[in-house]
Coordinates of C-alpha atoms in Angstrom, one line a residue:
M1 CA -4.2 13.7 1.9
S2 CA -4.8 10.6 -0.2
E3 CA -7.7 8.2 0.5
Q4 CA -5.2 5.3 1.1
A5 CA -3.6 7.2 3.9
V6 CA -6.9 7.6 5.8
E7 CA -7.8 3.9 5.6
T8 CA -6.6 1.6 8.4
P9 CA -5.8 -1.9 7.0
A10 CA -4.9 -3.0 10.5
L11 CA -8.5 -3.8 11.4
D12 CA -9.3 -5.5 8.1
R13 CA -10.8 -9.0 8.2
Y14 CA -9.6 -11.8 6.0
E15 CA -11.9 -14.5 4.6
C16 CA -10.8 -18.1 3.7
R17 CA -11.7 -18.7 0.1
A18 CA -12.0 -22.4 0.7
C19 CA -14.5 -22.5 3.6
G20 CA -15.6 -19.0 4.2
Y21 CA -14.1 -18.6 7.7
V22 CA -13.4 -15.0 8.6
Y23 CA -10.3 -14.1 10.7
E24 CA -11.1 -11.0 12.8
P25 CA -8.1 -9.3 14.5
E26 CA -10.4 -8.2 17.4
K27 CA -11.1 -11.8 18.3
G28 CA -7.9 -13.6 17.4
D29 CA -7.9 -17.4 17.0
D30 CA -8.6 -19.5 20.1
K31 CA -7.9 -22.8 18.4
H32 CA -4.3 -21.8 17.7
D33 CA -3.8 -19.7 20.8
I34 CA -3.6 -16.4 18.8
P35 CA -4.5 -13.5 21.2
S36 CA -7.1 -10.9 20.3
G37 CA -5.6 -7.8 18.6
T38 CA -3.2 -9.9 16.5
L39 CA -3.2 -8.6 12.9
F40 CA -3.4 -11.0 10.0
T41 CA 0.0 -9.9 8.7
E42 CA 1.5 -10.8 12.2
L43 CA 0.2 -14.4 12.2
P44 CA 2.9 -17.0 12.0
V45 CA 3.8 -18.3 8.5
N46 CA 2.7 -21.8 9.3
W47 CA -0.7 -20.6 10.6
R48 CA -3.7 -22.4 9.0
C49 CA -7.4 -21.9 8.8
P50 CA -9.0 -23.3 12.0
V51 CA -11.9 -24.7 10.0
C52 CA -10.4 -26.3 6.9
S53 CA -6.6 -26.0 7.5
A54 CA -6.0 -23.9 4.4
K55 CA -2.8 -21.9 4.2
K56 CA -2.6 -18.1 4.8
T57 CA -2.4 -17.6 1.0
A58 CA -6.0 -18.9 0.7
F59 CA -7.3 -15.8 2.5
T60 CA -8.5 -12.5 0.9
N61 CA -8.9 -9.1 2.5
I62 CA -12.6 -8.3 3.0
G63 CA -12.1 -5.0 4.8
P64 CA -13.1 -3.9 8.3
S65 CA -16.3 -5.1 10.0
G66 CA -19.4 -3.0 9.8
T67 CA -18.6 -1.6 6.3
A68 CA -20.6 -2.1 3.1
S69 CA -19.5 -5.2 1.3
G70 CA -18.4 -5.1 -2.4
F71 CA -16.1 -3.0 -4.5
K72 CA -15.9 0.7 -3.7
E73 CA -16.6 1.8 -7.2
N74 CA -19.9 -0.1 -7.2
L75 CA -21.3 1.4 -4.0
G76 CA -23.0 4.2 -5.9
F77 CA -25.3 1.9 -7.8
G78 CA -28.4 0.1 -6.8
L79 CA -30.6 2.9 -5.4
G80 CA -28.4 3.3 -2.4
V81 CA -28.8 -0.3 -1.2
N82 CA -25.2 -1.1 -2.0
K83 CA -24.1 1.3 0.7
L84 CA -25.9 -0.7 3.4
T85 CA -23.9 -2.9 5.8
P86 CA -24.7 -6.6 5.9
G87 CA -26.6 -6.2 9.1
Q88 CA -28.8 -3.4 7.6
K89 CA -29.4 -5.6 4.6
N90 CA -30.6 -8.4 6.8
I91 CA -33.0 -6.1 8.6
L92 CA -34.4 -4.8 5.3
I93 CA -34.8 -8.3 3.8
F94 CA -36.4 -10.0 6.8
G95 CA -38.4 -6.9 7.7
A96 CA -39.9 -6.9 4.3
L97 CA -40.7 -10.7 4.5
A98 CA -42.4 -10.2 7.9
L99 CA -44.5 -7.3 6.5
A100 CA -45.5 -9.4 3.5
F101 CA -46.5 -12.2 5.8
L102 CA -48.6 -9.8 7.9
F103 CA -50.3 -8.5 4.8
F104 CA -51.0 -12.1 3.7
I105 CA -52.5 -13.1 7.0
S106 CA -54.6 -9.9 7.1
L107 CA -56.4 -11.1 3.9
Y108 CA -58.3 -13.6 6.1
G109 CA -59.9 -10.6 7.9
L110 CA -61.6 -9.5 4.7
Q111 CA -64.3 -12.2 4.9

C-alpha cells in the first residue's frame, strides 16, 4: 500500500498566505455560516478568508492538526526536534526559558 493511500487529506488545514488565518474543517467558519465538518474543497467558490477577504486560491495546505510542521523529507534532521509538534516545541522552548530564569535567580542565593 502506498503512503499516499494511508494519508487522509480530508482533515487537512489550510492557511491563508496573506494573513495567516488557518481554516480547520473540524471548526468550520462561523462568520460565513460554514458548519463544522465542511472540507476545504467543499467550500463555495466565492468563499473568502474571514480575516482579510482573500480568495480560496490564496490558501495552502498545511496538513492535519497535531502533526509536525515542515516538509516530510526534512523531519529526520535537527537532532529529532523537527519531529515535534508545535505544542511540544512551545513546551520545550518556554520550559527552557523558565529553567534558565530559575538558575539566574538562584545565583542570588550564593552570597
